[in-house]
XYZ file of C-alpha atoms in Angstrom:
279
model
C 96.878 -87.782 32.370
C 99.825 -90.103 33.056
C 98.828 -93.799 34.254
C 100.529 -97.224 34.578
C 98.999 -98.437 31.826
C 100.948 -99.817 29.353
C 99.876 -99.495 26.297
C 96.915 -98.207 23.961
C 93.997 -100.225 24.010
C 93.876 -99.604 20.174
C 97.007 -98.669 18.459
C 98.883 -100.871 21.330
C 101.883 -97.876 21.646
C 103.448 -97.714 24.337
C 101.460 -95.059 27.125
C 104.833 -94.599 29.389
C 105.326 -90.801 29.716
C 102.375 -89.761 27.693
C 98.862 -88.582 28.369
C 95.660 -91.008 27.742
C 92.163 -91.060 28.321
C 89.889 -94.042 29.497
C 87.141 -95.491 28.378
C 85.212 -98.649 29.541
C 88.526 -99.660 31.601
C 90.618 -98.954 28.655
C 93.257 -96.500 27.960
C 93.579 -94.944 24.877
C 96.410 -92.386 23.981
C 94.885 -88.827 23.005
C 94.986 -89.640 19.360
C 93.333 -92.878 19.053
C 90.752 -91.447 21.335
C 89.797 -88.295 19.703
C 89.609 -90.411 16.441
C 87.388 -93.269 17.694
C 85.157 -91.469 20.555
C 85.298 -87.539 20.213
C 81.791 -86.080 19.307
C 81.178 -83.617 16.412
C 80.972 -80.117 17.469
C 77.767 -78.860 16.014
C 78.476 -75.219 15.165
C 82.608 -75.832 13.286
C 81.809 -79.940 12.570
C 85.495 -80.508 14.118
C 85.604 -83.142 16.881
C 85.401 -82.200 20.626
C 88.889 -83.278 22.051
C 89.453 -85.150 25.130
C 91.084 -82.077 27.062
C 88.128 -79.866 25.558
C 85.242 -79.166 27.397
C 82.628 -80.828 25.652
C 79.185 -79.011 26.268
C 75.797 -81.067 25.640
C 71.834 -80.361 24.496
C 69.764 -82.749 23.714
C 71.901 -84.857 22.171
C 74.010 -82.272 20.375
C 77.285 -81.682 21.486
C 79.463 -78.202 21.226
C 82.888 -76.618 21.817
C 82.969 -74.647 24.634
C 84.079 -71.523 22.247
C 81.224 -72.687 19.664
C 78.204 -72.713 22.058
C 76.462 -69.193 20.968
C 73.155 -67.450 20.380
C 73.090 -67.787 16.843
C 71.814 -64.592 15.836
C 74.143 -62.177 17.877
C 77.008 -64.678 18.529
C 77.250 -63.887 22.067
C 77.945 -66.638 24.165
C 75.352 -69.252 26.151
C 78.064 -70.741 28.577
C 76.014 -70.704 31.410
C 74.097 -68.525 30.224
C 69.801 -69.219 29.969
C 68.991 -69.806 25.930
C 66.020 -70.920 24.032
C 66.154 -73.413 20.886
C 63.899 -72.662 17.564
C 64.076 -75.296 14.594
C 67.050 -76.101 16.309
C 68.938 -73.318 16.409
C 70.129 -71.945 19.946
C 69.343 -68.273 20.779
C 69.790 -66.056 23.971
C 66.811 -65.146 25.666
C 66.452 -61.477 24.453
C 66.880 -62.686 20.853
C 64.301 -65.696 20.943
C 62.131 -62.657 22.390
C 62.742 -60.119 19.842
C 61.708 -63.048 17.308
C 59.473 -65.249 18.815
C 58.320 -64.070 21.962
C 54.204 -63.126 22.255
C 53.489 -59.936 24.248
C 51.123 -59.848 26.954
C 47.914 -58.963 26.718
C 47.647 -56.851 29.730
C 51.358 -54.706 29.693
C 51.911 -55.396 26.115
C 55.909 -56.589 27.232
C 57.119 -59.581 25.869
C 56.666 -62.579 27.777
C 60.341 -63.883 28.105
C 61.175 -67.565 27.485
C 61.249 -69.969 30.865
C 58.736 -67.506 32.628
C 54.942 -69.062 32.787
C 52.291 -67.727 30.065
C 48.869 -68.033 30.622
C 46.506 -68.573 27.633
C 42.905 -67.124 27.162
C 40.657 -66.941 24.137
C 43.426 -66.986 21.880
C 45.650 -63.916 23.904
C 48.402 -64.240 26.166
C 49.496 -62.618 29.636
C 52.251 -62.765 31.940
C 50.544 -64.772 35.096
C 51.239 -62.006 37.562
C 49.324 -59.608 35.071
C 46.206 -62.426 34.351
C 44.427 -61.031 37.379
C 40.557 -60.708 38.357
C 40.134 -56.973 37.357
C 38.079 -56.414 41.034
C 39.964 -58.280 43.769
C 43.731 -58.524 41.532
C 43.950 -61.824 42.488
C 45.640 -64.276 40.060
C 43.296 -66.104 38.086
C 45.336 -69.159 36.900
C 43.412 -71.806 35.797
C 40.444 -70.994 38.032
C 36.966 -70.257 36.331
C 36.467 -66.954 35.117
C 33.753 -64.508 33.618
C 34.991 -61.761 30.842
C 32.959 -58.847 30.759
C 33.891 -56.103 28.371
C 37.059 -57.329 28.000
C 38.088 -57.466 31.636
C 38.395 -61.032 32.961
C 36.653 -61.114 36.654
C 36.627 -64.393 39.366
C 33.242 -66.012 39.743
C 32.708 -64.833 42.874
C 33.692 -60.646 42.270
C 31.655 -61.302 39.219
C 28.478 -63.083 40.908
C 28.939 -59.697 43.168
C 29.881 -56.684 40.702
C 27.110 -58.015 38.114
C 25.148 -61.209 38.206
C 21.156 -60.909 39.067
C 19.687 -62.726 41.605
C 16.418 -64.521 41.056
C 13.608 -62.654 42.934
C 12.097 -66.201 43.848
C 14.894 -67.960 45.043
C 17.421 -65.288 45.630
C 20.682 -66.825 44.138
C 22.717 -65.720 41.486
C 21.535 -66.005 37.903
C 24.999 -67.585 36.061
C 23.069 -68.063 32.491
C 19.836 -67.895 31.408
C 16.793 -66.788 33.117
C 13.751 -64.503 32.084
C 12.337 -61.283 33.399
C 9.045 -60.952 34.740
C 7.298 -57.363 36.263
C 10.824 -56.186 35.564
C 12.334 -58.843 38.279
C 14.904 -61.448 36.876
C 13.977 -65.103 38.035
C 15.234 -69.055 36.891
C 13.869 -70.380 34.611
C 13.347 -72.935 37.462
C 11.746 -70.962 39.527
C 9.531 -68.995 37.182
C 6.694 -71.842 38.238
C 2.516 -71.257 38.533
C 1.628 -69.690 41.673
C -1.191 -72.592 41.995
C 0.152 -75.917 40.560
C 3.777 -74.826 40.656
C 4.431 -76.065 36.939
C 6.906 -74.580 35.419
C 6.316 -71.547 32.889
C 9.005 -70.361 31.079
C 7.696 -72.200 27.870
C 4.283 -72.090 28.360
C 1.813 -69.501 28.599
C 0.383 -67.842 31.440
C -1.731 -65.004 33.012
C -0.572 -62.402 35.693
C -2.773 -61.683 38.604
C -1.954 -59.825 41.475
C 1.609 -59.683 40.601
C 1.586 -63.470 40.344
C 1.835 -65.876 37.203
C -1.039 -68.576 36.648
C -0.825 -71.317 33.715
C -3.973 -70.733 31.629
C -5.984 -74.211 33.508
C -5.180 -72.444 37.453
C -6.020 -69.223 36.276
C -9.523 -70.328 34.718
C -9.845 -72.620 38.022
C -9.356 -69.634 40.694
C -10.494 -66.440 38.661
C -11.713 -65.938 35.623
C -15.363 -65.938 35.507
C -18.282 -68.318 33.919
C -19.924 -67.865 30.655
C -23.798 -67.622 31.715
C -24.323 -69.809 28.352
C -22.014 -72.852 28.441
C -20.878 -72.345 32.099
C -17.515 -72.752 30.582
C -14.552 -70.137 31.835
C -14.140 -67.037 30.736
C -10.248 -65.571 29.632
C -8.912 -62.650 27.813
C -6.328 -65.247 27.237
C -5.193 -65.100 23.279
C -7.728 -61.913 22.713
C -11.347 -63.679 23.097
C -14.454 -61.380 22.777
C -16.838 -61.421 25.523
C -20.206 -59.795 26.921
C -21.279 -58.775 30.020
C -24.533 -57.543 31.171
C -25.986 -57.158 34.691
C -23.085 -59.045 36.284
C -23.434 -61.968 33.850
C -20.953 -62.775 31.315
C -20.909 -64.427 27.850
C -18.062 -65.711 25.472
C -19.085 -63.750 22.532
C -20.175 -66.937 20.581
C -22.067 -68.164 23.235
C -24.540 -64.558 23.618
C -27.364 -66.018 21.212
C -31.093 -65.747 21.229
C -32.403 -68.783 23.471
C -34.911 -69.655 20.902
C -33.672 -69.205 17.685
C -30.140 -69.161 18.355
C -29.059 -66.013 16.268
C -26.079 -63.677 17.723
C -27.079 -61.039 19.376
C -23.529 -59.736 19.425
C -23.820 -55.929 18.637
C -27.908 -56.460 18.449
C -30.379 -55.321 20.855
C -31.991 -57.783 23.103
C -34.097 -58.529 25.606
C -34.186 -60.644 28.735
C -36.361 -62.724 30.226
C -35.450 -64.017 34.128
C -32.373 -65.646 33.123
C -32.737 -65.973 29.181
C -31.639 -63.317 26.876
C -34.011 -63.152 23.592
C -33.612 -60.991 20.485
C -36.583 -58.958 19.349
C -38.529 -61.119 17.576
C -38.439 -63.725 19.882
C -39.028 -61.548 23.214
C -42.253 -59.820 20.973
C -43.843 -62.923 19.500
């Protein structure tokens, strides 16, 4: 460019006729401010002259001409690229070398585009879909189920169980009971309403009992200690004549020996053993 400035700022010759460049207010003439102010091309080292375009990434500066992928030399002038260790490469080469492949199509997921992550794979975000409804997932909960991802809610549909008590959706967890899956919550005693998922219990009716409701409501009286009677663990009992006796408790009134497998005899209410009932 041609100005009225006089001279150069820094070698003070004269600027009348000539071209210059400013800087800060100053004028310079080409020479003085190549030397003092022209960047370093990156790719050829030589410095970017004032009437060459002077192309910039992060800090690095270019020739016009010099601004390639560095693997097939083709030019990036406006043109997408990708940088690696700081190198510059076109999109298809950063793909060829660097680019993961989807986990869904298996094509390469090309640099710029968005990449969603999962247990260590990667897919293109129109292909990381619910496998039922093919809606994108994004970064909404999911389920995987043999190897297909699924939404909560076509999962809770397509698979989950639903507790026979309360009737919602089992999401982890649970028990099975009379072939019915149930909460652990909600697997309670059908008298106190205790919970009995770590506890024992009895089924009656098609309803669980811990042992102390169960021996409360049903299970009968031992005629001998009047204390309840349960199958509970594998206990022996007797019964005779609608009377029942834990199996350590069916002894001779009088001389208190077993009469488990013995023969007996009774007396009203008292059952005797041989000797005693003869004597």
């Amino acid at each position: 460019m041609t100005s009225n400035h006089t001279d150069c700022h820094y070698c003070l010759q004269s600027l009348r006729g000539r071209k210059y460049a400013l800087r800060e207010e100053n004028a310079y003439c080409v020479t003085c401010y190549d030397s003092l102010f022209a960047n370093p091309c990156e790719e050829c080292k030589q410095p970017i002259e004032c009437d060459s375009k002077d192309l910039s990434y992060k800090g690095r500066h270019w020739h016009e001409r010099c601004f390639k992928c560095t693997k097939c030399s083709r030019s990036l002038v406006e043109k997408p690229f990708a940088a690696k260790d700081e190198l510059l490469l076109c999109t298809e080469c950063y793909s060829n070398e660097y680019s993961s492949k989807c986990f869904h199509c298996q094509r390469t997921i090309m640099p710029g585009s968005r990449k969603m992550e999962f247990k260590g794979s990667s897919w293109h975000e129109s292909c990381f879909v619910c496998q039922y409804c093919q809606q994108p997932l994004g970064t909404k909960p999911l389920i995987t189920k043999d190897n297909e991802n699924y939404c909560v809610p076509c999962f809770e549909k397509q698979f989950a169980q639903h507790c026979y008590s309360c009737k919602k959706v089992i999401t982890s967890g649970g028990l099975t009971y009379h072939d019915q899956p149930w909460h652990k919550e909600c697997f309670v005693c059908a008298g106190c309403k205790t919970q009995l998922s770590e506890k024992k219990f009895i089924s009656k009716d098609e309803y669980p009992y811990c042992v102390e409701c169960f021996n409360k409501f049903y299970a009968k009286k031992c005629a001998a200690c009047k204390k309840p009677i349960t199958a509970l663990g594998g206990a022996k009992f007797i019964t005779f004549e609608e009377r029942q006796w834990h199996g350590e408790c069916f002894n001779c009134v009088k001389c208190s020996v077993s009469l488990v497998g013995q023969g007996f005899l009774t007396r009203q209410d008292d059952v005797l053993c041989h000797a005693c009932g003869l004597a």
